[in-house]
Each structure stands twice: as structure tokens, then as C-alpha cells.
Amino acid sequence: MKFLILNGPNLNLLGSREPGIYGANTYEGLCRRLESFAAAHGSAAACVQSNHEGAIIDAIHAAQGVYDAIVMNPGAFTHYSYAILDALKAVDVPCIEVHISNVHKREEFRHKSVTAAACVGQICGLGLYGYEAAMGYFLAQRGNPPAQT
Ligand code: CA2
């Protein structure tokens, strides 16, 4: 499978601040980990991160016909971007929304996702493993489940 791993605003700062919430791993480390996970399952992962809503929308549009699945952490756009919701609805590429932290244990405004309605499902609170869990779901759907570790 070909995965697009799409991360939104501020996730490029992973590992540099707020390790109590987001862990100590860097964004680059996350990308290498997910590329390795994909390769170990006969797949490929491309990582894209942007702090700009329009660039995320462009990446979703460009995924059509190129990627089999999107694993997306829209960052704070999760909570208010109807434009990203519409972009997900406009393409045929299935998406799982991932949040590193358990948004339901945090501020009220983080409890609502407007983008999850266009996703197959949502994973939160599992740290960086959530991205692999989402990829594992798609692999299993394709009859190629990841080995249990
Ligand atoms: O838990 C998540 O993955 C979030 O999507 C992260 C977003 C936040 O706005 C969502 O409510 C939940 C924020 C990402 C900020 O990432 C940082 C990473 C390291 C240092 C500072 C920010």
C-alpha cells in the first residue's frame, strides 16, 4: 500500500516542547519510524507536514489516484477546519484521523473534531503508536495484517 502521512500545524515541533503531552520523539523520527513500518509490510509511506491549511488541502487533493490511504493528524485544524473536512469528502482516498494525546482529557475545545466525520475512524491518546495502528488497520483491510509484536 501507499500511505500519505499528513501532519498539521506545530507537529514539526515534536520532541522540542511539551514532551509530557507529545513525547520526546522528533517529527523526523516519527517519519523514519513510519517509513520503516510501511517497508516492513511491503508498503511505502510519504510524510508531509504543513502549518498552512491550504497546503494540507492541496496535499489531500493530490493524494487522489496516488495514495491508497491517508493517516492524518490535522493538529488544531481538527477542531474547526470545515475546509479540510470538505477536502477529505472530495477525494476517494480513505483517511484515519490520529491524535497523539488523548484530546478528551484536555481542554473542552479539543473534544470536538469537525474533520473526523469524513474519516473511517479516529485514534487518540496512544502516542505515536496511533499512526502505526491506523496503518495496521488499512493493511488488515487489504488482507495484509501486520505481524503482532
Ligand atoms: O494530540 C494531538 O495529536 C493533537 O492533534 C495535537 C495538536 C492539538 O492542537 C490537538 O488538539 C491534538 C497540537 C500539535 C502541537 O504539537 C506540538 C508538538 C510539540 C511541541 C509543541 C506542539
Short mmCIF file of N, CA and C and ligand atoms in Angstrom, two decimals:
data_model
loop_
_atom_site.label_atom_id
_atom_site.label_comp_id
_atom_site.label_asym_id
_atom_site.label_seq_id
_atom_site.Cartn_x
_atom_site.Cartn_y
_atom_site.Cartn_z
N MET A 1 0.84 -1.20 0.00
CA MET A 1 0.00 0.00 0.00
C MET A 1 0.87 1.25 0.00
N LYS A 2 0.31 2.31 -0.52
CA LYS A 2 0.99 3.61 -0.44
C LYS A 2 0.22 4.51 0.53
N PHE A 3 0.92 4.92 1.58
CA PHE A 3 0.32 5.75 2.62
C PHE A 3 0.81 7.19 2.50
N LEU A 4 -0.13 8.12 2.66
CA LEU A 4 0.24 9.52 2.88
C LEU A 4 0.05 9.80 4.37
N ILE A 5 1.14 10.19 5.02
CA ILE A 5 1.09 10.55 6.44
C ILE A 5 1.09 12.08 6.49
N LEU A 6 -0.03 12.63 6.88
CA LEU A 6 -0.21 14.08 6.79
C LEU A 6 -0.33 14.67 8.19
N ASN A 7 0.59 15.57 8.51
CA ASN A 7 0.58 16.21 9.83
C ASN A 7 0.39 17.71 9.70
N GLY A 8 -0.42 18.26 10.58
CA GLY A 8 -0.77 19.66 10.54
C GLY A 8 0.09 20.55 11.43
N PRO A 9 -0.44 21.72 11.76
CA PRO A 9 0.35 22.76 12.39
C PRO A 9 1.01 22.36 13.71
N ASN A 10 2.25 22.78 13.82
CA ASN A 10 3.08 22.65 15.01
C ASN A 10 3.63 21.25 15.24
N LEU A 11 3.20 20.29 14.46
CA LEU A 11 3.70 18.92 14.69
C LEU A 11 5.15 18.77 14.26
N ASN A 12 5.67 19.76 13.48
CA ASN A 12 7.10 19.79 13.19
C ASN A 12 7.92 20.05 14.46
N LEU A 13 7.27 20.49 15.53
CA LEU A 13 7.97 20.79 16.78
C LEU A 13 8.05 19.59 17.72
N LEU A 14 7.52 18.45 17.27
CA LEU A 14 7.55 17.25 18.12
C LEU A 14 8.95 17.04 18.69
N GLY A 15 8.99 16.70 19.96
CA GLY A 15 10.27 16.40 20.60
C GLY A 15 10.99 17.60 21.14
N SER A 16 10.53 18.80 20.77
CA SER A 16 11.25 20.01 21.21
C SER A 16 10.56 20.69 22.39
N ARG A 17 9.23 20.51 22.49
CA ARG A 17 8.46 21.15 23.57
C ARG A 17 7.35 20.21 24.02
N GLU A 18 6.83 20.45 25.20
CA GLU A 18 5.70 19.70 25.73
C GLU A 18 5.87 18.18 25.64
N PRO A 19 7.03 17.66 26.07
CA PRO A 19 7.22 16.21 25.98
C PRO A 19 6.24 15.43 26.86
N GLY A 20 5.71 16.09 27.90
CA GLY A 20 4.74 15.43 28.76
C GLY A 20 3.44 15.09 28.04
N ILE A 21 3.15 15.86 26.99
CA ILE A 21 1.93 15.62 26.22
C ILE A 21 2.22 14.84 24.95
N TYR A 22 3.28 15.24 24.23
CA TYR A 22 3.51 14.68 22.90
C TYR A 22 4.71 13.74 22.82
N GLY A 23 5.41 13.52 23.95
CA GLY A 23 6.55 12.62 23.94
C GLY A 23 7.83 13.30 23.52
N ALA A 24 8.91 12.53 23.50
CA ALA A 24 10.24 13.08 23.25
C ALA A 24 10.73 12.83 21.84
N ASN A 25 9.97 12.10 21.06
CA ASN A 25 10.42 11.79 19.69
C ASN A 25 10.21 12.98 18.77
N THR A 26 11.12 13.13 17.83
CA THR A 26 11.03 14.25 16.89
C THR A 26 10.10 13.91 15.72
N TYR A 27 9.73 14.96 14.97
CA TYR A 27 8.92 14.73 13.77
C TYR A 27 9.69 13.88 12.77
N GLU A 28 10.98 14.18 12.60
CA GLU A 28 11.79 13.38 11.67
C GLU A 28 11.84 11.92 12.11
N GLY A 29 11.96 11.72 13.43
CA GLY A 29 11.98 10.36 13.97
C GLY A 29 10.67 9.63 13.69
N LEU A 30 9.57 10.37 13.83
CA LEU A 30 8.26 9.79 13.52
C LEU A 30 8.21 9.34 12.06
N CYS A 31 8.68 10.19 11.17
CA CYS A 31 8.63 9.86 9.74
C CYS A 31 9.47 8.61 9.45
N ARG A 32 10.69 8.56 10.01
CA ARG A 32 11.55 7.38 9.75
C ARG A 32 10.87 6.13 10.28
N ARG A 33 10.27 6.25 11.46
CA ARG A 33 9.59 5.09 12.07
C ARG A 33 8.45 4.60 11.18
N LEU A 34 7.66 5.52 10.64
CA LEU A 34 6.51 5.11 9.83
C LEU A 34 6.95 4.60 8.46
N GLU A 35 8.02 5.16 7.93
CA GLU A 35 8.57 4.64 6.67
C GLU A 35 9.05 3.20 6.87
N SER A 36 9.71 2.96 8.00
CA SER A 36 10.20 1.60 8.29
C SER A 36 9.04 0.64 8.50
N PHE A 37 8.02 1.11 9.22
CA PHE A 37 6.84 0.26 9.46
C PHE A 37 6.20 -0.11 8.12
N ALA A 38 6.05 0.86 7.26
CA ALA A 38 5.45 0.59 5.94
C ALA A 38 6.31 -0.40 5.17
N ALA A 39 7.62 -0.16 5.12
CA ALA A 39 8.51 -1.03 4.35
C ALA A 39 8.47 -2.46 4.87
N ALA A 40 8.37 -2.60 6.20
CA ALA A 40 8.31 -3.94 6.81
C ALA A 40 7.04 -4.68 6.40
N HIS A 41 6.08 -3.95 5.89
CA HIS A 41 4.82 -4.57 5.46
C HIS A 41 4.61 -4.44 3.95
N GLY A 42 5.72 -4.35 3.23
CA GLY A 42 5.65 -4.32 1.77
C GLY A 42 4.96 -3.08 1.23
N SER A 43 5.03 -2.00 2.00
CA SER A 43 4.31 -0.79 1.65
C SER A 43 5.26 0.40 1.65
N ALA A 44 4.70 1.57 1.37
CA ALA A 44 5.52 2.80 1.38
C ALA A 44 4.72 3.91 2.06
N ALA A 45 5.45 4.76 2.76
CA ALA A 45 4.81 5.90 3.42
C ALA A 45 5.53 7.18 3.05
N ALA A 46 4.77 8.20 2.69
CA ALA A 46 5.34 9.52 2.41
C ALA A 46 4.81 10.48 3.47
N CYS A 47 5.71 11.20 4.11
CA CYS A 47 5.32 12.12 5.19
C CYS A 47 5.28 13.56 4.68
N VAL A 48 4.19 14.22 4.97
CA VAL A 48 4.02 15.64 4.63
C VAL A 48 3.54 16.36 5.87
N GLN A 49 4.17 17.50 6.16
CA GLN A 49 3.72 18.32 7.30
C GLN A 49 3.61 19.75 6.83
N SER A 50 2.55 20.42 7.26
CA SER A 50 2.44 21.85 6.95
C SER A 50 1.74 22.58 8.09
N ASN A 51 2.14 23.82 8.24
CA ASN A 51 1.48 24.70 9.21
C ASN A 51 0.37 25.52 8.55
N HIS A 52 0.10 25.21 7.27
CA HIS A 52 -0.84 26.03 6.50
C HIS A 52 -2.03 25.19 6.02
N GLU A 53 -3.20 25.68 6.29
CA GLU A 53 -4.43 24.95 5.96
C GLU A 53 -4.51 24.63 4.46
N GLY A 54 -4.21 25.63 3.62
CA GLY A 54 -4.31 25.43 2.17
C GLY A 54 -3.36 24.36 1.67
N ALA A 55 -2.17 24.28 2.25
CA ALA A 55 -1.20 23.27 1.83
C ALA A 55 -1.69 21.87 2.20
N ILE A 56 -2.37 21.76 3.32
CA ILE A 56 -2.93 20.47 3.73
C ILE A 56 -4.05 20.07 2.78
N ILE A 57 -4.87 21.03 2.41
CA ILE A 57 -5.96 20.77 1.44
C ILE A 57 -5.37 20.35 0.10
N ASP A 58 -4.33 21.05 -0.35
CA ASP A 58 -3.68 20.69 -1.62
C ASP A 58 -3.13 19.26 -1.56
N ALA A 59 -2.53 18.89 -0.42
CA ALA A 59 -1.97 17.54 -0.27
C ALA A 59 -3.07 16.48 -0.31
N ILE A 60 -4.22 16.78 0.26
CA ILE A 60 -5.36 15.83 0.21
C ILE A 60 -5.83 15.68 -1.23
N HIS A 61 -5.98 16.81 -1.94
CA HIS A 61 -6.41 16.73 -3.35
C HIS A 61 -5.41 15.91 -4.17
N ALA A 62 -4.13 16.15 -3.94
CA ALA A 62 -3.07 15.49 -4.73
C ALA A 62 -2.96 14.00 -4.41
N ALA A 63 -3.56 13.58 -3.30
CA ALA A 63 -3.49 12.16 -2.91
C ALA A 63 -4.38 11.28 -3.80
N GLN A 64 -5.37 11.91 -4.44
CA GLN A 64 -6.30 11.15 -5.29
C GLN A 64 -5.54 10.42 -6.40
N GLY A 65 -5.71 9.10 -6.46
CA GLY A 65 -5.07 8.31 -7.52
C GLY A 65 -3.61 8.02 -7.28
N VAL A 66 -3.05 8.56 -6.19
CA VAL A 66 -1.62 8.38 -5.91
C VAL A 66 -1.42 7.50 -4.67
N TYR A 67 -2.22 7.77 -3.64
CA TYR A 67 -2.10 7.03 -2.38
C TYR A 67 -3.34 6.17 -2.15
N ASP A 68 -3.13 5.07 -1.43
CA ASP A 68 -4.24 4.17 -1.09
C ASP A 68 -4.96 4.61 0.18
N ALA A 69 -4.24 5.30 1.05
CA ALA A 69 -4.83 5.70 2.33
C ALA A 69 -4.07 6.90 2.89
N ILE A 70 -4.80 7.69 3.66
CA ILE A 70 -4.21 8.83 4.36
C ILE A 70 -4.31 8.58 5.87
N VAL A 71 -3.21 8.82 6.56
CA VAL A 71 -3.22 8.84 8.03
C VAL A 71 -2.90 10.28 8.40
N MET A 72 -3.87 10.95 9.01
CA MET A 72 -3.74 12.40 9.19
C MET A 72 -3.92 12.84 10.63
N ASN A 73 -2.97 13.65 11.08
CA ASN A 73 -3.15 14.38 12.34
C ASN A 73 -3.28 15.85 11.95
N PRO A 74 -4.51 16.36 11.91
CA PRO A 74 -4.68 17.75 11.44
C PRO A 74 -4.29 18.80 12.48
N GLY A 75 -3.76 18.37 13.64
CA GLY A 75 -3.43 19.34 14.68
C GLY A 75 -4.67 20.12 15.09
N ALA A 76 -4.47 21.38 15.40
CA ALA A 76 -5.61 22.20 15.87
C ALA A 76 -6.66 22.43 14.79
N PHE A 77 -6.30 22.23 13.51
CA PHE A 77 -7.33 22.34 12.45
C PHE A 77 -8.46 21.35 12.65
N THR A 78 -8.14 20.25 13.32
CA THR A 78 -9.15 19.24 13.67
C THR A 78 -10.43 19.89 14.20
N HIS A 79 -10.24 20.90 15.01
CA HIS A 79 -11.35 21.41 15.82
C HIS A 79 -12.19 22.47 15.11
N TYR A 80 -11.72 22.93 13.92
CA TYR A 80 -12.50 23.98 13.28
C TYR A 80 -12.40 24.06 11.76
N SER A 81 -11.63 23.18 11.11
CA SER A 81 -11.44 23.37 9.66
C SER A 81 -12.49 22.62 8.84
N TYR A 82 -13.54 23.34 8.48
CA TYR A 82 -14.53 22.76 7.57
C TYR A 82 -13.94 22.62 6.17
N ALA A 83 -12.92 23.40 5.85
CA ALA A 83 -12.27 23.30 4.54
C ALA A 83 -11.53 21.97 4.42
N ILE A 84 -10.88 21.53 5.48
CA ILE A 84 -10.21 20.21 5.43
C ILE A 84 -11.27 19.10 5.41
N LEU A 85 -12.34 19.27 6.15
CA LEU A 85 -13.46 18.31 6.08
C LEU A 85 -13.93 18.17 4.63
N ASP A 86 -14.16 19.28 3.95
CA ASP A 86 -14.64 19.24 2.57
C ASP A 86 -13.62 18.60 1.64
N ALA A 87 -12.34 18.86 1.87
CA ALA A 87 -11.29 18.27 1.02
C ALA A 87 -11.30 16.74 1.16
N LEU A 88 -11.44 16.26 2.38
CA LEU A 88 -11.48 14.80 2.60
C LEU A 88 -12.69 14.19 1.90
N LYS A 89 -13.80 14.91 1.94
CA LYS A 89 -15.02 14.41 1.29
C LYS A 89 -14.89 14.41 -0.23
N ALA A 90 -14.01 15.28 -0.75
CA ALA A 90 -13.89 15.47 -2.20
C ALA A 90 -13.02 14.41 -2.88
N VAL A 91 -12.30 13.62 -2.08
CA VAL A 91 -11.43 12.59 -2.68
C VAL A 91 -11.91 11.20 -2.26
N ASP A 92 -11.45 10.20 -3.01
CA ASP A 92 -11.85 8.82 -2.73
C ASP A 92 -10.84 8.08 -1.85
N VAL A 93 -9.87 8.78 -1.32
CA VAL A 93 -8.82 8.14 -0.54
C VAL A 93 -9.27 8.06 0.93
N PRO A 94 -9.36 6.85 1.49
CA PRO A 94 -9.81 6.75 2.89
C PRO A 94 -8.79 7.32 3.86
N CYS A 95 -9.29 7.91 4.92
CA CYS A 95 -8.42 8.58 5.90
C CYS A 95 -8.77 8.13 7.32
N ILE A 96 -7.76 7.93 8.13
CA ILE A 96 -7.95 7.77 9.58
C ILE A 96 -7.31 8.96 10.26
N GLU A 97 -8.04 9.56 11.19
CA GLU A 97 -7.54 10.71 11.96
C GLU A 97 -6.83 10.20 13.21
N VAL A 98 -5.65 10.75 13.45
CA VAL A 98 -4.84 10.33 14.60
C VAL A 98 -4.52 11.54 15.46
N HIS A 99 -4.63 11.38 16.77
CA HIS A 99 -4.14 12.37 17.73
C HIS A 99 -3.21 11.68 18.71
N ILE A 100 -2.07 12.29 18.91
CA ILE A 100 -1.06 11.71 19.80
C ILE A 100 -1.58 11.71 21.24
N SER A 101 -2.16 12.82 21.63
CA SER A 101 -2.67 12.93 23.02
C SER A 101 -4.13 12.48 23.08
N ASN A 102 -4.57 12.21 24.28
CA ASN A 102 -6.00 11.92 24.49
C ASN A 102 -6.72 13.26 24.60
N VAL A 103 -7.26 13.69 23.48
CA VAL A 103 -7.88 15.02 23.42
C VAL A 103 -9.06 15.15 24.40
N HIS A 104 -9.64 14.03 24.78
CA HIS A 104 -10.81 14.06 25.67
C HIS A 104 -10.43 14.33 27.13
N LYS A 105 -9.15 14.21 27.44
CA LYS A 105 -8.67 14.53 28.79
C LYS A 105 -8.19 15.97 28.87
N ARG A 106 -8.30 16.69 27.76
CA ARG A 106 -7.74 18.04 27.69
C ARG A 106 -8.85 19.08 27.61
N GLU A 107 -8.50 20.28 27.16
CA GLU A 107 -9.47 21.37 27.14
C GLU A 107 -10.71 21.00 26.32
N GLU A 108 -11.83 21.60 26.69
CA GLU A 108 -13.12 21.31 26.03
C GLU A 108 -13.05 21.50 24.50
N PHE A 109 -12.34 22.53 24.06
CA PHE A 109 -12.34 22.80 22.62
C PHE A 109 -11.69 21.68 21.82
N ARG A 110 -10.86 20.84 22.49
CA ARG A 110 -10.20 19.74 21.79
C ARG A 110 -11.09 18.50 21.71
N HIS A 111 -12.22 18.52 22.38
CA HIS A 111 -13.08 17.33 22.40
C HIS A 111 -13.83 17.15 21.08
N LYS A 112 -13.98 18.25 20.35
CA LYS A 112 -14.76 18.20 19.11
C LYS A 112 -13.82 18.12 17.90
N SER A 113 -14.08 17.14 17.03
CA SER A 113 -13.40 17.10 15.73
C SER A 113 -14.42 17.35 14.64
N VAL A 114 -14.15 18.33 13.80
CA VAL A 114 -15.03 18.54 12.64
C VAL A 114 -14.56 17.71 11.44
N THR A 115 -13.31 17.26 11.47
CA THR A 115 -12.74 16.51 10.34
C THR A 115 -13.00 15.01 10.42
N ALA A 116 -13.22 14.50 11.63
CA ALA A 116 -13.40 13.04 11.80
C ALA A 116 -14.61 12.51 11.06
N ALA A 117 -15.58 13.37 10.79
CA ALA A 117 -16.81 12.92 10.10
C ALA A 117 -16.51 12.43 8.68
N ALA A 118 -15.38 12.86 8.12
CA ALA A 118 -15.03 12.42 6.77
C ALA A 118 -13.99 11.29 6.81
N CYS A 119 -13.74 10.76 8.01
CA CYS A 119 -12.71 9.73 8.16
C CYS A 119 -13.34 8.37 8.44
N VAL A 120 -12.58 7.32 8.16
CA VAL A 120 -13.01 5.96 8.51
C VAL A 120 -13.16 5.85 10.02
N GLY A 121 -12.24 6.46 10.73
CA GLY A 121 -12.26 6.42 12.20
C GLY A 121 -11.24 7.37 12.76
N GLN A 122 -11.18 7.38 14.08
CA GLN A 122 -10.28 8.29 14.79
C GLN A 122 -9.57 7.52 15.89
N ILE A 123 -8.29 7.78 16.05
CA ILE A 123 -7.49 7.17 17.12
C ILE A 123 -6.89 8.31 17.93
N CYS A 124 -7.00 8.25 19.25
CA CYS A 124 -6.34 9.30 20.05
C CYS A 124 -5.81 8.71 21.35
N GLY A 125 -4.76 9.36 21.84
CA GLY A 125 -4.24 9.02 23.16
C GLY A 125 -3.25 7.87 23.18
N LEU A 126 -2.87 7.33 22.04
CA LEU A 126 -1.95 6.19 22.01
C LEU A 126 -0.53 6.62 21.67
N GLY A 127 -0.26 7.92 21.70
CA GLY A 127 1.06 8.40 21.33
C GLY A 127 1.33 8.15 19.85
N LEU A 128 2.61 8.02 19.52
CA LEU A 128 2.97 7.85 18.10
C LEU A 128 2.50 6.51 17.56
N TYR A 129 2.26 5.56 18.46
CA TYR A 129 1.76 4.25 18.03
C TYR A 129 0.44 4.39 17.26
N GLY A 130 -0.31 5.44 17.56
CA GLY A 130 -1.59 5.63 16.88
C GLY A 130 -1.45 5.66 15.36
N TYR A 131 -0.34 6.23 14.87
CA TYR A 131 -0.13 6.27 13.41
C TYR A 131 0.03 4.85 12.87
N GLU A 132 0.81 4.02 13.61
CA GLU A 132 1.01 2.63 13.16
C GLU A 132 -0.28 1.84 13.27
N ALA A 133 -1.07 2.12 14.29
CA ALA A 133 -2.35 1.43 14.45
C ALA A 133 -3.25 1.72 13.26
N ALA A 134 -3.25 2.98 12.82
CA ALA A 134 -4.07 3.37 11.67
C ALA A 134 -3.57 2.65 10.41
N MET A 135 -2.26 2.63 10.21
CA MET A 135 -1.69 1.93 9.04
C MET A 135 -2.01 0.44 9.12
N GLY A 136 -1.91 -0.11 10.32
CA GLY A 136 -2.20 -1.54 10.52
C GLY A 136 -3.64 -1.87 10.17
N TYR A 137 -4.54 -0.95 10.48
CA TYR A 137 -5.95 -1.16 10.12
C TYR A 137 -6.11 -1.25 8.61
N PHE A 138 -5.50 -0.30 7.91
CA PHE A 138 -5.62 -0.30 6.45
C PHE A 138 -4.98 -1.56 5.85
N LEU A 139 -3.82 -1.96 6.40
CA LEU A 139 -3.16 -3.19 5.91
C LEU A 139 -4.05 -4.40 6.12
N ALA A 140 -4.69 -4.47 7.27
CA ALA A 140 -5.57 -5.59 7.57
C ALA A 140 -6.77 -5.61 6.63
N GLN A 141 -7.26 -4.43 6.31
CA GLN A 141 -8.39 -4.33 5.38
C GLN A 141 -8.03 -4.85 4.00
N ARG A 142 -6.74 -4.71 3.66
CA ARG A 142 -6.25 -5.19 2.37
C ARG A 142 -5.83 -6.66 2.43
N GLY A 143 -6.11 -7.32 3.57
CA GLY A 143 -5.74 -8.74 3.70
C GLY A 143 -4.26 -8.95 3.94
N ASN A 144 -3.61 -7.92 4.47
CA ASN A 144 -2.16 -7.99 4.72
C ASN A 144 -1.87 -7.46 6.12
N PRO A 145 -2.41 -8.15 7.16
CA PRO A 145 -2.29 -7.61 8.51
C PRO A 145 -0.85 -7.57 9.00
N PRO A 146 -0.49 -6.55 9.78
CA PRO A 146 0.85 -6.50 10.35
C PRO A 146 1.03 -7.62 11.37
N ALA A 147 2.25 -8.13 11.48
CA ALA A 147 2.53 -9.16 12.47
C ALA A 147 2.33 -8.59 13.88
N GLN A 148 1.84 -9.41 14.80
CA GLN A 148 1.69 -8.98 16.19
C GLN A 148 3.07 -8.86 16.82
N THR A 149 3.28 -7.81 17.57
CA THR A 149 4.57 -7.66 18.26
C THR A 149 4.32 -7.56 19.76
O1 CA2 B 1 -2.88 15.23 20.19
C1 CA2 B 1 -2.68 15.58 19.03
O2 CA2 B 1 -2.04 14.93 18.22
C2 CA2 B 1 -3.19 16.96 18.56
O3 CA2 B 1 -3.68 16.80 17.24
C3 CA2 B 1 -2.00 17.89 18.59
C4 CA2 B 1 -2.37 19.34 18.25
C5 CA2 B 1 -3.53 19.82 19.09
O4 CA2 B 1 -3.92 21.11 18.67
C6 CA2 B 1 -4.71 18.88 19.00
O5 CA2 B 1 -5.73 19.37 19.86
C7 CA2 B 1 -4.32 17.48 19.43
C8 CA2 B 1 -1.19 20.29 18.51
C9 CA2 B 1 0.11 19.83 17.99
C10 CA2 B 1 1.19 20.64 18.63
O6 CA2 B 1 2.35 19.86 18.59
C11 CA2 B 1 3.41 20.24 19.33
C12 CA2 B 1 4.40 19.32 19.47
C13 CA2 B 1 5.49 19.63 20.23
C14 CA2 B 1 5.61 20.87 20.82
C15 CA2 B 1 4.59 21.79 20.67
C16 CA2 B 1 3.49 21.47 19.91
#
